[in-house]
Coordinates of C-alpha atoms in Angstrom, one line a residue:
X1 CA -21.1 -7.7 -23.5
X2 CA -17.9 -9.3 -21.9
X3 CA -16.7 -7.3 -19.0
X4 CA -14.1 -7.8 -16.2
X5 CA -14.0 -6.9 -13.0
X6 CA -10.7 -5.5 -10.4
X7 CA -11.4 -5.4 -7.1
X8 CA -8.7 -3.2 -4.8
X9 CA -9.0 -4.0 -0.7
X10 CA -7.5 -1.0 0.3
X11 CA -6.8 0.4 3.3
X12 CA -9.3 2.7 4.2
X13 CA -11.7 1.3 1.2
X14 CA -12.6 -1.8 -0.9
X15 CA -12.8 -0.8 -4.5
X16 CA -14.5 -2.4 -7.3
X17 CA -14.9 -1.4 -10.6
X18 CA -16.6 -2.9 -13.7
X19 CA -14.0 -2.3 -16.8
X20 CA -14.6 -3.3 -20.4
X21 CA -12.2 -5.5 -22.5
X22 CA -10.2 -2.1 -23.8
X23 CA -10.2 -0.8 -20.3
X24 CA -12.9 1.8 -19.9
X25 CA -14.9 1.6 -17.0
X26 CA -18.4 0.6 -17.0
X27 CA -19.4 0.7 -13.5
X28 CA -17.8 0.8 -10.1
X29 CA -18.4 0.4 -6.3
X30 CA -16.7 1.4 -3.1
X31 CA -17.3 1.2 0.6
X32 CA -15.4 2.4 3.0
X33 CA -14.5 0.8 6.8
X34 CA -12.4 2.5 10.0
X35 CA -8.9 2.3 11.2
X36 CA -9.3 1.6 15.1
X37 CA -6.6 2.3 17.4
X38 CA -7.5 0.2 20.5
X39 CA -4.4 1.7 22.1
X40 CA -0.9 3.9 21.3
X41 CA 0.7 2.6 18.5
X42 CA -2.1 0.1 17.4
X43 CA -3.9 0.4 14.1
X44 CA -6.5 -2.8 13.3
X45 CA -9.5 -3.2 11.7
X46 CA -12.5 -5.6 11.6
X47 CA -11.8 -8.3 9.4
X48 CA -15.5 -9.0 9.0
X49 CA -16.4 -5.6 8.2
X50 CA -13.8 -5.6 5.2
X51 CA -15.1 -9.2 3.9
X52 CA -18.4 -7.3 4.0
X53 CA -17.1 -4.4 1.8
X54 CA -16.1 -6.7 -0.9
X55 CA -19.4 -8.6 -1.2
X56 CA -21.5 -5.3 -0.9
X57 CA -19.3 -4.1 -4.0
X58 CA -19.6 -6.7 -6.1
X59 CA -23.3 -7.5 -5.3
X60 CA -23.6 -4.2 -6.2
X61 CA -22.0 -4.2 -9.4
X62 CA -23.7 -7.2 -10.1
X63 CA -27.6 -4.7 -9.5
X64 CA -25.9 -2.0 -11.8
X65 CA -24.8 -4.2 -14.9
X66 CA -27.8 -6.9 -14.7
X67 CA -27.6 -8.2 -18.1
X68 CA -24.1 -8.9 -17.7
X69 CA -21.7 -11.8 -16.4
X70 CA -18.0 -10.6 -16.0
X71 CA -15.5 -13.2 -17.3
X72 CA -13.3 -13.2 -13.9
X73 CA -12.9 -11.1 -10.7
X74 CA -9.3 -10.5 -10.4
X75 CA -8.1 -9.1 -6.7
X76 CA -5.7 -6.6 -5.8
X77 CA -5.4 -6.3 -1.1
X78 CA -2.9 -4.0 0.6
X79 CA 0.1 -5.6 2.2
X80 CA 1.5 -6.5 5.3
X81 CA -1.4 -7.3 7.4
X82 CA -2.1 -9.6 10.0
X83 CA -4.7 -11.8 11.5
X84 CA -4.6 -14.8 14.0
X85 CA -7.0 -17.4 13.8
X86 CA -8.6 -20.2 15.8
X87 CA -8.8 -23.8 14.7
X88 CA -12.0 -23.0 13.6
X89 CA -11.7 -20.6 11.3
X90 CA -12.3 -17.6 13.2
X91 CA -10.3 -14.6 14.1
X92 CA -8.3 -14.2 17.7
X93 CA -7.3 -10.9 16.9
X94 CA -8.5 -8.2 14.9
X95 CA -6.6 -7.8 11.0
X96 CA -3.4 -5.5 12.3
X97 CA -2.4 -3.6 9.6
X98 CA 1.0 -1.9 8.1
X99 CA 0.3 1.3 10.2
X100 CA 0.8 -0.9 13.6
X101 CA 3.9 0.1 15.2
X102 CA 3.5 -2.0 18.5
X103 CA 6.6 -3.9 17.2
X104 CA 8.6 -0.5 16.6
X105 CA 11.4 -1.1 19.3
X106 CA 11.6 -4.6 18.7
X107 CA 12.4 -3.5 14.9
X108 CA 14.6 -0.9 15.7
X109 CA 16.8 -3.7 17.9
X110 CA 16.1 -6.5 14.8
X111 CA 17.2 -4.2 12.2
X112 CA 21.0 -3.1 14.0
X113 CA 21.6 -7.1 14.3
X114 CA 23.2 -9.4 11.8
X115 CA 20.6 -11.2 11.6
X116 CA 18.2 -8.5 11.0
X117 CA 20.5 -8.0 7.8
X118 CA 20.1 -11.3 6.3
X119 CA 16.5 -11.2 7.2
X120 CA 16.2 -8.4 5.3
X121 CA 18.6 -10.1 2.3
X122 CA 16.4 -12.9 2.5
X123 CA 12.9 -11.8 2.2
X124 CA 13.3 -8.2 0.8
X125 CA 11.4 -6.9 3.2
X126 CA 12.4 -4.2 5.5
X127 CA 13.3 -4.9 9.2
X128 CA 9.9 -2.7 10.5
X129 CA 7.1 -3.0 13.0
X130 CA 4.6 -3.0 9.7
X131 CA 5.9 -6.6 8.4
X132 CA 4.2 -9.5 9.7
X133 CA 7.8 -11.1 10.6
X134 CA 8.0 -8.5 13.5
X135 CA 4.2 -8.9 14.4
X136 CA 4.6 -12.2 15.1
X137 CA 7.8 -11.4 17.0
X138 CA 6.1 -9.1 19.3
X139 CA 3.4 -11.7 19.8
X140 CA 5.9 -14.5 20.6
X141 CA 7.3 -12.0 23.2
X142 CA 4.6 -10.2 24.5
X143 CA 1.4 -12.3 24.1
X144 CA 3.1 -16.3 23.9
X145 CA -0.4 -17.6 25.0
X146 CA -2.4 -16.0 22.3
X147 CA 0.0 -17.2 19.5
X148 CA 0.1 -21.0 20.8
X149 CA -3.5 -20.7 19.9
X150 CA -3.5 -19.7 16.8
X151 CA -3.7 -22.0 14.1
X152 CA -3.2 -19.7 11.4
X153 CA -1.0 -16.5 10.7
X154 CA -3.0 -14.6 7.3
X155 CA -3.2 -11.3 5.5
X156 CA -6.9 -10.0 4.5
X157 CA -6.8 -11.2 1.0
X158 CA -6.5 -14.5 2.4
X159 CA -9.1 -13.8 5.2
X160 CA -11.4 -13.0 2.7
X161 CA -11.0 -15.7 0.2
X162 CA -11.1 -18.7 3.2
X163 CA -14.7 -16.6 3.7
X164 CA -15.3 -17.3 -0.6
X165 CA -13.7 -20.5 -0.9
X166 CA -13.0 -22.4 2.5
X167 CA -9.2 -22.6 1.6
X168 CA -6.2 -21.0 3.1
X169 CA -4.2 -19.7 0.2
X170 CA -2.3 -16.8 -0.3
X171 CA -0.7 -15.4 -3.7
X172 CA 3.5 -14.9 -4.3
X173 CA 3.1 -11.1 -4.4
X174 CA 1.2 -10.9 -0.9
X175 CA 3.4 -13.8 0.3
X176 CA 6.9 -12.0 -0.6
X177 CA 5.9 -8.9 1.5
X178 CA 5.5 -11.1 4.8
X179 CA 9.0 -11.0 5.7
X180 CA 8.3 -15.1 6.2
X181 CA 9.3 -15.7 2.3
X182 CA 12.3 -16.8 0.4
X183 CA 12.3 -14.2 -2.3
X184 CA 14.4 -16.1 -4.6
X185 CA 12.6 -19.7 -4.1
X186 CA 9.2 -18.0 -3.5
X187 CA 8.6 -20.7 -0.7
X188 CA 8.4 -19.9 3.3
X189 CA 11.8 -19.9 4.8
X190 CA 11.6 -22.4 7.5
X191 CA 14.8 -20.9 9.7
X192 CA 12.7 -17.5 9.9
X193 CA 9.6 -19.6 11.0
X194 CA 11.0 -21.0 13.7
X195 CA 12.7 -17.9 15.2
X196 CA 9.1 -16.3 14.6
X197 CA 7.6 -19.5 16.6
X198 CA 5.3 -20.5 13.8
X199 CA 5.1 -24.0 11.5
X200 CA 5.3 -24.0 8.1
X201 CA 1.6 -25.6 8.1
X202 CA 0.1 -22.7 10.0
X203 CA 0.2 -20.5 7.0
X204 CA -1.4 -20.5 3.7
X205 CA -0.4 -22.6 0.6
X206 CA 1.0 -20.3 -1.7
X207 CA -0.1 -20.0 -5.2
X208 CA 1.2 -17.9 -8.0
X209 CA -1.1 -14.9 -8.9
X210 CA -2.8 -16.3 -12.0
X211 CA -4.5 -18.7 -9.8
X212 CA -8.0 -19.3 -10.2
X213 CA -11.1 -19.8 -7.8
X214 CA -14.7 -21.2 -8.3
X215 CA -17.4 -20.3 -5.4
X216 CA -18.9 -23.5 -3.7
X217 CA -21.4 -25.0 -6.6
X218 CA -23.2 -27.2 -3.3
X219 CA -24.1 -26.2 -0.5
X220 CA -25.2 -22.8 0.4
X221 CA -24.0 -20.4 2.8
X222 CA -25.5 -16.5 3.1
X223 CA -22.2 -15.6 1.4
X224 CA -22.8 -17.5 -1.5
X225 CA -26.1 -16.7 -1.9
X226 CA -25.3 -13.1 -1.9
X227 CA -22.6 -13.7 -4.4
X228 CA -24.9 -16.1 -6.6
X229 CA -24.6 -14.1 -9.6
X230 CA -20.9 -14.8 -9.7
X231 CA -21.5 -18.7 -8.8
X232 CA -20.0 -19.4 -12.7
X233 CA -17.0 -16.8 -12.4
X234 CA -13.5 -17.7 -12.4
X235 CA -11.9 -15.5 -9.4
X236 CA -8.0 -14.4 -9.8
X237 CA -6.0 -14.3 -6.6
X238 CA -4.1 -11.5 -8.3
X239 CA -1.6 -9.8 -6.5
X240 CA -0.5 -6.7 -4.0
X241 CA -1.8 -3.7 -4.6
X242 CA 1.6 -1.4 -5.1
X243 CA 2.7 -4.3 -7.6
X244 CA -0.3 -3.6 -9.4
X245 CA -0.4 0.0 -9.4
X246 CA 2.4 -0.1 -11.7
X247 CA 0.8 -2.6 -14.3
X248 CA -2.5 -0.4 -13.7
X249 CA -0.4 3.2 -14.2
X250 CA 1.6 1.4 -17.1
X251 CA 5.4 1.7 -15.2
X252 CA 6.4 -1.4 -16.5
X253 CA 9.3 -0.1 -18.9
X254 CA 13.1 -0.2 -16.8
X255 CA 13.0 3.8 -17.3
X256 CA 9.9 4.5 -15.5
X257 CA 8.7 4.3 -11.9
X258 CA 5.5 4.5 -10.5
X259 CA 4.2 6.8 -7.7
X260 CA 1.2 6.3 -5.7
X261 CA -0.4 8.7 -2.8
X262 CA -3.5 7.4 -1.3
X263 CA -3.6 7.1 2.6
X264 CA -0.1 6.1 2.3
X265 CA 2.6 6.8 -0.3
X266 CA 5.3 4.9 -2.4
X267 CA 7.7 5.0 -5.1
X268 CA 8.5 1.6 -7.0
X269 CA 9.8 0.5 -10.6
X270 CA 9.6 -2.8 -12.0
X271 CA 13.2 -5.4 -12.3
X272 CA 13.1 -8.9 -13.0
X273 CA 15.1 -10.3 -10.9
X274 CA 15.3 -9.7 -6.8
X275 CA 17.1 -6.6 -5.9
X276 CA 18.1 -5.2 -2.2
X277 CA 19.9 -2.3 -1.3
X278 CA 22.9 -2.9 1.0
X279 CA 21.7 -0.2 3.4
X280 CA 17.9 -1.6 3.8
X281 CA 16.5 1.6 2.2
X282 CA 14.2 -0.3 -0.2
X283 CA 11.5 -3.4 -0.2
X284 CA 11.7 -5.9 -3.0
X285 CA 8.3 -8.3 -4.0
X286 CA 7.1 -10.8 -6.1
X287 CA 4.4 -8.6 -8.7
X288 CA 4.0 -12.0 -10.7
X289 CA 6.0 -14.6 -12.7
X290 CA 9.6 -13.4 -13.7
X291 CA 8.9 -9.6 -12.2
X292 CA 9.8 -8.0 -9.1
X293 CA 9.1 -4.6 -7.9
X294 CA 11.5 -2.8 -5.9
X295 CA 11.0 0.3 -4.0
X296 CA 10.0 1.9 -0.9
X297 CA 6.8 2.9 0.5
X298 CA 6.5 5.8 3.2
X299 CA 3.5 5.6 6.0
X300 CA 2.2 9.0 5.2
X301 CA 0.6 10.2 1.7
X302 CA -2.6 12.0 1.9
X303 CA -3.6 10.8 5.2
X304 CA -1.3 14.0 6.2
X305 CA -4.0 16.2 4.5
X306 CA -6.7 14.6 6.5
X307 CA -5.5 15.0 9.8
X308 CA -4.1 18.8 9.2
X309 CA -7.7 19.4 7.7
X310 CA -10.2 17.2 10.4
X311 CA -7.7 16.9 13.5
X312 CA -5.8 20.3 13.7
X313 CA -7.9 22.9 11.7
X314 CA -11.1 21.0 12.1
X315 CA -12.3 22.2 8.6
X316 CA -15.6 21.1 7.2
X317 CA -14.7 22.2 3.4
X318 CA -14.6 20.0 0.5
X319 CA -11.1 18.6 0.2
X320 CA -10.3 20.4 -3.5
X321 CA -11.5 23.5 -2.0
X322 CA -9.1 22.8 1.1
X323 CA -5.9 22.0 -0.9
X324 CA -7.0 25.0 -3.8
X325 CA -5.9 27.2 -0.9
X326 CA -2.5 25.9 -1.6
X327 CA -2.5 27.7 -4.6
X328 CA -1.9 31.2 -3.1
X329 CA 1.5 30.2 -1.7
X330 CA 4.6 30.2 -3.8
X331 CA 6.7 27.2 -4.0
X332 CA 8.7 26.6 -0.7
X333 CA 5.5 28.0 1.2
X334 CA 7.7 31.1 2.2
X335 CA 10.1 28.6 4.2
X336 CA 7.5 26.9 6.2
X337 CA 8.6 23.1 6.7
X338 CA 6.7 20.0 7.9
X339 CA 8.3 16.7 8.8
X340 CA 4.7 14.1 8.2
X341 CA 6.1 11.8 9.9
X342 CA 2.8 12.0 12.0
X343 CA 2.6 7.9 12.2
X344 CA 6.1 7.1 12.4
X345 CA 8.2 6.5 9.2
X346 CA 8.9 3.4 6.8
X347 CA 10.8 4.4 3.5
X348 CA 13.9 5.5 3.9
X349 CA 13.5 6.2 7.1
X350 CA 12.6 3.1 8.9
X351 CA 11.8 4.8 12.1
X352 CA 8.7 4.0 14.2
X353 CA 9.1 6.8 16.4
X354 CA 9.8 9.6 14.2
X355 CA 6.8 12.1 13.9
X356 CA 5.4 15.5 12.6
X357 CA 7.3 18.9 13.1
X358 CA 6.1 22.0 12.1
X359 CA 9.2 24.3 11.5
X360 CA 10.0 27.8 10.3
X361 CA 6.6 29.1 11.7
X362 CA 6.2 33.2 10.8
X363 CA 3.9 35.5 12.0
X364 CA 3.1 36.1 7.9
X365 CA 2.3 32.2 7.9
X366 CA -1.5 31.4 7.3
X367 CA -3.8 28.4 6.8
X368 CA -2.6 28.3 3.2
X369 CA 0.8 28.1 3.6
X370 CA -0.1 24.8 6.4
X371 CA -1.9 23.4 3.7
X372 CA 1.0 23.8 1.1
X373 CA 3.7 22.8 3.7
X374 CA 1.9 19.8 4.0
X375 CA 1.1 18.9 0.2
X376 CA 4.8 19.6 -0.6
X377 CA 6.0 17.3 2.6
X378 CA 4.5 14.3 1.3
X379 CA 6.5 15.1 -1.9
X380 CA 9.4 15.4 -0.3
X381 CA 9.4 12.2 2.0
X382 CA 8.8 10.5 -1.7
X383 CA 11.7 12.4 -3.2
X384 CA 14.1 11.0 -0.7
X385 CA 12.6 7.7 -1.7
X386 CA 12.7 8.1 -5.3
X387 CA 16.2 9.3 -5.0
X388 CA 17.5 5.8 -4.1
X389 CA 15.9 3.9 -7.1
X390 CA 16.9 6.9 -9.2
X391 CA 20.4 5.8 -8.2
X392 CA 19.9 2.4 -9.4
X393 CA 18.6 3.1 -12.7
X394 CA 18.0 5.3 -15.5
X395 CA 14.3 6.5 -14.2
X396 CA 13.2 9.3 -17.1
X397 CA 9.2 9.9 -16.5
X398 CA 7.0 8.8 -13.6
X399 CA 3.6 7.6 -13.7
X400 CA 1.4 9.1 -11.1
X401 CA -1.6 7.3 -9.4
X402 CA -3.8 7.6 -6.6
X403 CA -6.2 9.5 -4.8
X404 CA -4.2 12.6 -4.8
X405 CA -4.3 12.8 -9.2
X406 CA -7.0 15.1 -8.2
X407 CA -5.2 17.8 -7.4
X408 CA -3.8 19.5 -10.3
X409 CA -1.5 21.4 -7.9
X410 CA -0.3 18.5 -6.4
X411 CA 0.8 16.7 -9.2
X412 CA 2.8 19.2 -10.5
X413 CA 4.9 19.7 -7.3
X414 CA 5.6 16.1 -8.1
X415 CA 7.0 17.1 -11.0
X416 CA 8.8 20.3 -10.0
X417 CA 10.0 18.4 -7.0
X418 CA 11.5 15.5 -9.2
X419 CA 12.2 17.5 -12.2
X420 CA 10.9 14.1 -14.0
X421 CA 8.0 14.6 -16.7
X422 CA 4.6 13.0 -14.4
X423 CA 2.0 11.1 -16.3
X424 CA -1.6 10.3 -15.1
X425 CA -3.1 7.3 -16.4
X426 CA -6.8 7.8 -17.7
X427 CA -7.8 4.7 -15.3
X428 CA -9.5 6.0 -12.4
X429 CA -8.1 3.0 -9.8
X430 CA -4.6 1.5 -11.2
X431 CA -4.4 -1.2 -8.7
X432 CA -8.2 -2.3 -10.0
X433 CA -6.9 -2.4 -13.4
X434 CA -3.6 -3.7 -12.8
X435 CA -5.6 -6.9 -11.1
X436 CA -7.4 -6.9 -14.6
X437 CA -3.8 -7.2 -16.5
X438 CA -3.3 -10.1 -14.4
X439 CA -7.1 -11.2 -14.7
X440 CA -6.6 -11.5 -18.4
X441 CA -3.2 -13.1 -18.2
X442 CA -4.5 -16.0 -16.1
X443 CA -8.0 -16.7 -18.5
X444 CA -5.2 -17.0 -21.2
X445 CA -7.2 -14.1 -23.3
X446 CA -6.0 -11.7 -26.0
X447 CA -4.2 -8.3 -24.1
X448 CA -6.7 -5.6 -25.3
X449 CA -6.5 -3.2 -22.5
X450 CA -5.6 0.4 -23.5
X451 CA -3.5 2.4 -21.0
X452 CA -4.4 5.8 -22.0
X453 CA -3.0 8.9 -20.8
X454 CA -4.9 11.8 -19.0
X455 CA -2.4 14.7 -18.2
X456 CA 1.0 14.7 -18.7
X457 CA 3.0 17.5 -16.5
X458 CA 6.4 19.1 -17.2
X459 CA 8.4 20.4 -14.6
X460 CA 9.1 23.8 -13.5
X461 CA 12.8 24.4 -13.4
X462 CA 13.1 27.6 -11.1
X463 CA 10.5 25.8 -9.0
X464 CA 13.0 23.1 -8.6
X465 CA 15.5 24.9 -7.7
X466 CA 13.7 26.2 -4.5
X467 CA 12.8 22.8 -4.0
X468 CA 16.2 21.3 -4.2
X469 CA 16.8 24.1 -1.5
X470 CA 14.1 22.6 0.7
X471 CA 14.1 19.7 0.5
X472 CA 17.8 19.0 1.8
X473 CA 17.0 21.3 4.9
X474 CA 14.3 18.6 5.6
X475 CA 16.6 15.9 5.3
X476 CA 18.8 18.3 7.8
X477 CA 15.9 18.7 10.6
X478 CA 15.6 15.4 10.7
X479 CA 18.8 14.6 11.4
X480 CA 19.2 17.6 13.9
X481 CA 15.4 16.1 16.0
X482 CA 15.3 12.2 15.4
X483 CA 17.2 11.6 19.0
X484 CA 14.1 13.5 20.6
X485 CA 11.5 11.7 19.3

């Protein structure tokens, strides 16, 4: 039976699943790998321990489905990361992901400058410590020795496919969220180079997203010995995983936008041609030949819900039991307010420094109504997203994805918040299968996949209403702290 596999590197997990030519899944993989934080405002992780992630998924798909060869592995790889390496192939740093905020003040001072603007004009990419551009800026400044010895500047996708193939090569989509690209040419921007200190030649050669890889037929290596069931199988590049979620949710029409909480959160509809906003607000990427997505993405989705449940209340219940609690709160959790801004803030924010406040505390307050306050929070800081792209055009129904589907509660909330209709895609990882779509498009084979719908939810007009309310006196409080952070 012909199969396909998506394979999502995420940020906390690689994901891999096994889907059949309509779309169903047949089997599927994860493994999971820390965020370190070596010291304030530093978030990296082991490249190696990632590049082992993807082969233990697929080598384990590979045990599951024995009597079966996929027809491609397609790849989907969070954004925005960064790794130095030597001239002979191996890291100098760790990968420095999009939560690193060691570049924050140098940002902050980027983004107020005219040249900051047309950065951002440029590339579509946000003036922000999470974009290589500023990375590599901090680095020039603060570390000049340690980037004159890199020969390359790459992302994790790229890390691992050097690993597969022994090439440096890195997809448009990835490519456009650098902050290094030319979004209209799709080629590096050489006057950005050279202010970031960096040659042309020390990055990857970029290739569109349909492009195809083959592993080493000679020669053996442990890697490809581990991966010899797939030595025959074309591998996709594919494309960034927020692109992808929106192929995967099926937000592709100029109506709809997609929404995604995992760890992080975002808000993005498709365009086909480059879009920015003339007050930075929003991102705009390559997804993959004549589209673009624009939108925003905000540092803090359900990674709020894990730090108010392991960090502050240090509870050791299942996480649907923890956010059920939510359930005995009205909407506007009796006036109870959080800012999340508990690593900083991208989308719309585009403040490093910002971070969490609790506000309106009562003595009536309880654990339930922290645990609401911080489900309807993340909503919020998406609203405010949402809101600009909403400006821009026509949006009538989003498409909901992510790790947070499995609330019930918290879906709806989306809608009440939004007062959109929310649909939740049948696929279980929309990145995975949005690497599929693009899987299928590069093999040249016949579109069969089926994007079925799983819920649909309509919103709650009184419960709108109160959100309205609350959400514009979080948009208030922010104003009022942000010159104390």
């Amino acid at each position: 039976m012909n199969y396909f596999i998506g394979i999502d590197i995420g940020t906390t997990s690689t994901k891999a699943m096994a889907f059949t030519a309509s779309g169903q899944v047949l089997a599927k993989q994860s493994s999971g790998y820390p965020i370190l934080h070596p010291q304030e405002n530093q978030s990296e992780q082991n490249p190696e321990e990632i590049l082992e992630a993807v082969v233990h998924c697929l080598t384990d798909l590979a045990v599951q489905l024995p009597q079966h060869t996929p027809l491609f592995i397609s790849f989907s790889a969070a954004m925005h990361s960064l790794i130095l390496m030597d001239e002979n192939d191996q890291p100098l740093t760790r990968c420095i992901i999009w939560a690193d905020n060691r570049a924050g003040e140098l940002a902050v001072a980027l983004r107020q400058t005219e040249e900051g603007k047309n950065y951002y004009h440029t590339t579509g990419v946000p003036i922000h410590a999470m974009s290589p551009l500023c990375k590599l800026l901090w680095f020039k400044n603060e570390e000049p020795a340690l980037l004159k010895r890199a020969a390359k500047f790459i992302g994790i996708k790229e890390f691992v496919f050097q690993r597969m193939f022994g090439k440096y090569i890195v997809d448009t989509a990835i490519a456009s969220a650098t902050g290094l690209l030319n979004t209209v040419q799709l080629q590096w921007e050489e006057a950005i180079l050279h202010i970031a200190g960096i040659d042309k030649k020390q990055l990857s050669a970029i290739v569109p997203v349909t492009h195809i890889e083959y592993l080493p037929a000679s020669g053996t290596t442990n890697l490809t010995e581990r991966l010899h069931a797939f030595t025959r199988t074309p591998f996709v590049i594919g494309s960034s995983d927020g692109a992808l979620a929106n192929l995967g949710s099926g937000a592709t029409a100029k109506d709809s936008m997609a929404i995604t909480i995992g760890t992080s959160s975002a808000a993005r509809v498709i365009t086909t041609q480059p879009k920015t906003d003339k007050n930075m607000r929003t991102f705009c990427y390559h997804l993959g030949g004549k589209q673009y997505i624009i939108g925003g993405a905000s540092s803090n989705g359900a990674i709020v819900i894990q730090w108010l449940k392991e960090k502050l209340l240090q509870d050791k219940t299942a996480y649907r039991e923890f956010m059920c609690m939510a359930e005995t709160v009205a909407a506007g959790s009796d006036d109870l307010l959080l800012l999340p801004y508990i690593l900083g803030e991208r989308a719309p924010l585009w403040n490093p420094k910002a971070r969490g406040v609790y506000f309106g505390l009562d003595i009536k307050h309880t654990t339930a109504h922290l645990v609401r306050a911080a489900m309807e929070s993340v909503i919020y800081n998406v609203y405010t997203i949402g809101k600009v792209l909403m400006e821009q055009s026509g949006v009538q129904t989003i498409y909901a994805s992510g790790g947070f589907t499995i609330s019930n509660l918290w879906v709806q909330m989306l809608a009440d918040i939004f007062n959109l209709q929310v649909i939740v895609s049948a696929a279980e990882e929309s990145a995975a299968l949005g690497a599929v779509i693009i899987g299928i498009d590069a093999l040249k084979l016949p579109p069969t996949i089926n994007l079925s719908t799983e819920k649909i939810f309509t919103p709650d007009v009184a419960n709108h209403e109160i959100y309205k309310k609350q959400c514009a006196k979080v948009e208030r409080l922010y104003e009022l702290v942000k010159n104390e952070f």
